[in-house]
Short mmCIF file of C-alpha atoms in Angstrom, two decimals:
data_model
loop_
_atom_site.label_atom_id
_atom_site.label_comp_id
_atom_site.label_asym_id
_atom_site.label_seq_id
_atom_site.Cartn_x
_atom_site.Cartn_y
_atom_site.Cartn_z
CA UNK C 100 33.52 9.92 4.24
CA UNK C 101 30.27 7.54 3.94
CA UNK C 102 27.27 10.57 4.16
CA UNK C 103 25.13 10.65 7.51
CA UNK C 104 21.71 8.56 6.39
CA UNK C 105 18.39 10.40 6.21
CA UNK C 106 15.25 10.21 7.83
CA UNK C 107 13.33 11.48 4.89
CA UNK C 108 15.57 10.94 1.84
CA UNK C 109 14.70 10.28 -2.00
CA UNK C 110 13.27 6.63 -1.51
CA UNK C 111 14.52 5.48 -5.23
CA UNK C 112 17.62 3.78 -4.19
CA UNK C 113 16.07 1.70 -1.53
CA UNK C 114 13.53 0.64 -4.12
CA UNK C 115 16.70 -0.39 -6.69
CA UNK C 116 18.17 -2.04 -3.85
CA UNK C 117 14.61 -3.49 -2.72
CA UNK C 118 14.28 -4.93 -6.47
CA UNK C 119 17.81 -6.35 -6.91
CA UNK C 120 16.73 -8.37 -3.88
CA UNK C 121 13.58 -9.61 -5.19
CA UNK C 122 14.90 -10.30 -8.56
CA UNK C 123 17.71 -12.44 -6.82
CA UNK C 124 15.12 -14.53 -5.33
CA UNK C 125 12.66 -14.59 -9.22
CA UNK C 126 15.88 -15.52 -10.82
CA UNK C 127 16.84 -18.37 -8.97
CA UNK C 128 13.27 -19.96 -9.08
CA UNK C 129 13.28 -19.31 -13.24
CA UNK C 130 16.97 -21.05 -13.32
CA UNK C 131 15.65 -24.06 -11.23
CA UNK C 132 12.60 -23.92 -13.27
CA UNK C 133 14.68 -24.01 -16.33
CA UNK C 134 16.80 -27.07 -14.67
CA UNK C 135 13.84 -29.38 -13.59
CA UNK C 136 13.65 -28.07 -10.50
CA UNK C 137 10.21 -27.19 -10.33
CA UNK C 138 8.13 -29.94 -9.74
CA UNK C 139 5.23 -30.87 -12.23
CA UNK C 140 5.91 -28.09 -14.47
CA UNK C 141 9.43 -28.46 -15.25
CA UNK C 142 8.53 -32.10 -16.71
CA UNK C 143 6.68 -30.24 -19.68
CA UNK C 144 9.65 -27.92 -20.39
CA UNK C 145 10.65 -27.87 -24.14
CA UNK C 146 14.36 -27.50 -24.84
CA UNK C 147 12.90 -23.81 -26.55
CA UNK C 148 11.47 -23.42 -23.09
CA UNK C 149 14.46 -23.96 -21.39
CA UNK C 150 16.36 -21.73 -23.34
CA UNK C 151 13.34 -18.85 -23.05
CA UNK C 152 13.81 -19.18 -19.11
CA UNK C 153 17.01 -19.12 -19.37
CA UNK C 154 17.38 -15.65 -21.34
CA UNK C 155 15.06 -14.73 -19.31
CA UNK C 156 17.01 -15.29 -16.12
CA UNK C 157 19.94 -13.67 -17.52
CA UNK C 158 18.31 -10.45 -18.34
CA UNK C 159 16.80 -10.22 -14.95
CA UNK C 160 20.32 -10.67 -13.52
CA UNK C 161 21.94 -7.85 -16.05
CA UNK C 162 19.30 -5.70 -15.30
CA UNK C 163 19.48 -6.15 -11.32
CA UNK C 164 23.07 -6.44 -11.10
CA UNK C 165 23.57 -2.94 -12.85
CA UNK C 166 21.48 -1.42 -9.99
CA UNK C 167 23.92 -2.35 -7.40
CA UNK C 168 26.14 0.45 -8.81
CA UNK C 169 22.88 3.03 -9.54
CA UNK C 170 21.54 2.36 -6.33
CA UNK C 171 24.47 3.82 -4.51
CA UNK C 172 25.05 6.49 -7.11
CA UNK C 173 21.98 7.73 -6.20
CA UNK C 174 21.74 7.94 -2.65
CA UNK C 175 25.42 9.38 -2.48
CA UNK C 176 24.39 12.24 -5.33
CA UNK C 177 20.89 13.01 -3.84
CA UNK C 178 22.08 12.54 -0.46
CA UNK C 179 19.76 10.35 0.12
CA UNK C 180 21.58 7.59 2.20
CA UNK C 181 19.38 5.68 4.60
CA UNK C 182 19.92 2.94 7.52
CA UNK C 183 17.54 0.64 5.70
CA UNK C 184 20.06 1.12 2.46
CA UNK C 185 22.93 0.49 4.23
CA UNK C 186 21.07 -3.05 5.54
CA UNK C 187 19.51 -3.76 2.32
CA UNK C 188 21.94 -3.57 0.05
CA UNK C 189 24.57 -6.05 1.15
CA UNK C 190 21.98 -8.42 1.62
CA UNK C 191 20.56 -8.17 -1.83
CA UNK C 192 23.92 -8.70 -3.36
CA UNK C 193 24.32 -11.53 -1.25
CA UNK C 194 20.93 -13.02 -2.39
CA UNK C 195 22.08 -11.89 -6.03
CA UNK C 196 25.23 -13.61 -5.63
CA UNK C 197 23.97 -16.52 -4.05
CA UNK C 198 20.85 -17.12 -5.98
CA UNK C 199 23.06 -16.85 -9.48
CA UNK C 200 25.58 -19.59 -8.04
CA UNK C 201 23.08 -21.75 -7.04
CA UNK C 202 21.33 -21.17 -10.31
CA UNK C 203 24.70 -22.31 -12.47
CA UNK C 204 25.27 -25.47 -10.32
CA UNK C 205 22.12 -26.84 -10.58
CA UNK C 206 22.36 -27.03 -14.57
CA UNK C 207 25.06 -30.03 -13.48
CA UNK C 208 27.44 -29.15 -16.58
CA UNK C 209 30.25 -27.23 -14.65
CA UNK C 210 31.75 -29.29 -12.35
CA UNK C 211 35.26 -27.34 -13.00
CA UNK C 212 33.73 -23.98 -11.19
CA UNK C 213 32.39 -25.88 -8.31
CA UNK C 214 35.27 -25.08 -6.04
CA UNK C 215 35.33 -21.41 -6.50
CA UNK C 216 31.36 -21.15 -6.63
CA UNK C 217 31.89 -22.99 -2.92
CA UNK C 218 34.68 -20.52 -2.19
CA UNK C 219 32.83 -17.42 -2.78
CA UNK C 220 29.74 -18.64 -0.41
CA UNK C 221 31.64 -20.25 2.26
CA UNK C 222 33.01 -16.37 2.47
CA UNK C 223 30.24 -14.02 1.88
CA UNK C 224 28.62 -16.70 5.14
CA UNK C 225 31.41 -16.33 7.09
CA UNK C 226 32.46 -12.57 6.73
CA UNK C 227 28.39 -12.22 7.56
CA UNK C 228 28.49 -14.41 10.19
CA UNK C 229 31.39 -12.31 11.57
CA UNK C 230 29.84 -9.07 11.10
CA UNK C 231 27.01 -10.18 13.64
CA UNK C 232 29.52 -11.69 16.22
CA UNK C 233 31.57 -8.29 16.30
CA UNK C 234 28.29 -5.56 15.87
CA UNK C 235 28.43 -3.12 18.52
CA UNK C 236 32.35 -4.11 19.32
CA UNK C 237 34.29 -3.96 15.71
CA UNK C 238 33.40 -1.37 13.04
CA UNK C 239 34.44 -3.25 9.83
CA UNK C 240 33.71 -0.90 6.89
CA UNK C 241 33.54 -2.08 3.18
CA UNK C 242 36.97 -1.84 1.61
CA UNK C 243 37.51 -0.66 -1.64
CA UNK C 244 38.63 -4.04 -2.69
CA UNK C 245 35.55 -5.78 -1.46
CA UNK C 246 33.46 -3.41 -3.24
CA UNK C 247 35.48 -4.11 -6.30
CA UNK C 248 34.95 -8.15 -5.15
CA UNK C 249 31.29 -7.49 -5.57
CA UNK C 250 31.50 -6.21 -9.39
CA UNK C 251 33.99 -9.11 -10.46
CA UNK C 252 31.45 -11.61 -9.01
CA UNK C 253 28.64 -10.16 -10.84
CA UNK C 254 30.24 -10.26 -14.14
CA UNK C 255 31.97 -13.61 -13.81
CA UNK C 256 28.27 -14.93 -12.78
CA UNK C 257 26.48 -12.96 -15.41
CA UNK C 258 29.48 -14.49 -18.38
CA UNK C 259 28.21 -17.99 -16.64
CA UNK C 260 24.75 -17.48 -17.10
CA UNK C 261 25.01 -16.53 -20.32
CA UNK C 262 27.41 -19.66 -21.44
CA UNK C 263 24.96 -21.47 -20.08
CA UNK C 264 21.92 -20.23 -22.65
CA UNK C 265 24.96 -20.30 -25.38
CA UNK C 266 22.61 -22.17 -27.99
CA UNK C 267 19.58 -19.43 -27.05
CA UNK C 268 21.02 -16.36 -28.50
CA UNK C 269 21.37 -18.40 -31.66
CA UNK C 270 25.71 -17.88 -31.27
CA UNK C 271 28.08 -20.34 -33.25
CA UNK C 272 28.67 -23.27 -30.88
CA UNK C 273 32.34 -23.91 -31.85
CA UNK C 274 33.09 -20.19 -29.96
CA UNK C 275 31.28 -21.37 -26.40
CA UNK C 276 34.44 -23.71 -25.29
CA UNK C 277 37.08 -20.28 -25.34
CA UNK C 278 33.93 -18.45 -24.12
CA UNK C 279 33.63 -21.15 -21.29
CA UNK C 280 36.75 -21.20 -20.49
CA UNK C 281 37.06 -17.12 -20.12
CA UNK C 282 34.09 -17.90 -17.93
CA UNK C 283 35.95 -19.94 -15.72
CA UNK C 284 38.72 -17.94 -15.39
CA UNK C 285 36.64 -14.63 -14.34
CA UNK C 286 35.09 -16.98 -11.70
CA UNK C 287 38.38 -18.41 -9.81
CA UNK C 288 39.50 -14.87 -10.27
CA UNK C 289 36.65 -13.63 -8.34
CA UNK C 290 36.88 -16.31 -5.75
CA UNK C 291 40.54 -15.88 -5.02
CA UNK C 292 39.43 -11.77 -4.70
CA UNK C 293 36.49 -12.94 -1.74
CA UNK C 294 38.66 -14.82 -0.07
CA UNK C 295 41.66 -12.27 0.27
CA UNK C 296 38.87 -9.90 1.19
CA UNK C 297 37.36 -12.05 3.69
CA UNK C 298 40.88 -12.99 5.39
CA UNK C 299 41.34 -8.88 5.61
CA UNK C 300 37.86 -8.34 7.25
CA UNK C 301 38.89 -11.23 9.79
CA UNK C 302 42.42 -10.35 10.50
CA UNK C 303 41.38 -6.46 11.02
CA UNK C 304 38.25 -7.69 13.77
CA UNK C 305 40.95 -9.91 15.35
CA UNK C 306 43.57 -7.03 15.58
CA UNK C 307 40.82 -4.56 17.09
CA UNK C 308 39.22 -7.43 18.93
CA UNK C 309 42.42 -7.81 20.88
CA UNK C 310 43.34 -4.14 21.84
CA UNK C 311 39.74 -4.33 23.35
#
């Protein structure tokens, strides 16, 4: 049973879930930075530099990703579950999510994870998107498998991320294609697990939807 939220509760989760969602949005504009994305100052970008933004972009991701599971640890042990929780922190693993994929693709090297990458937002838009059609009319609780859905994106994105700054932690280059290609393989995985959980979250609203 999901605890009642509280008015005056211990206000360190929201702040974990407050700083996964800023450090969504930071890591994105270090990637793109890293990329040439940034005009003006991306031009002056060493190679070094490059591979300085992106470690740095990949420990901002480890270090907000692992809050998605304090965050909640937290609130449940303290009892310290809040409305503005329960909004926040889908949306900053959304903007976590999102701002990672966007982050890979731009670096224009992995066309093979394109199709998942697309997979996993056309979902997380459309199962939000779905959400705010049905509020008020359809209760549609996380499952256990989406939270688990959450998790496997995370670490497929964060084994992506750091494949992509393969060179900057000084690691032997001949390892990076089997490391690539376990990469890949945690990202389709992921992407086939979103979209299973997004067809359950629609056929469940249209099954309630109808005895309405």
């Amino acid at each position: 049973m999901t605890p009642a939220p509280h008015a005056h509760a211990n206000p360190i989760p929201n702040i974990l879930t407050g700083f996964r969602l800023a450090a969504g949005v930071v890591m994105f504009l270090i990637l793109a930075g890293a990329t040439g994305g940034v005009p003006y100052l991306s031009e002056y970008l060493s190679p070094a530099d490059q591979f300085a933004l992106y470690r740095a972009a990949f420990i901002i991701f480890v270090i907000a990703a692992s809050t998605d599971w304090v965050d909640g640890y937290l609130a449940r042990r303290w009892h310290a579950t809040t409305r503005w929780g329960a909004i926040l922190d889908p949306i900053a693993d959304k903007v976590l999510v999102t701002g990672a994929i966007l982050g890979v693709l731009t670096s224009g090297s992995v066309p093979q994870i394109a199709i998942p990458c697309g997979l996993i937002l056309f979902r997380e838009f459309a199962v939000s998107a779905l959400r705010e059609t049905v509020a008020g009319k359809v209760k549609l609780p996380v499952t256990t498998l989406a939270k688990w859905k959450t998790t496997l994106q995370l670490f497929a994105l964060g084994a992506q991320l750091f494949a992509r700054n393969w060179d900057g932690f000084g690691l032997e280059f001949e390892w990076l294609p089997y490391f690539q290609a376990f990469a890949d393989v945690l990202i389709w995985m992921a992407a086939v697990i979103t979209v299973w959980t997004g067809w359950e979250y629609f056929e469940k609203a249209r099954r309630k939807m109808s005895q309405i």
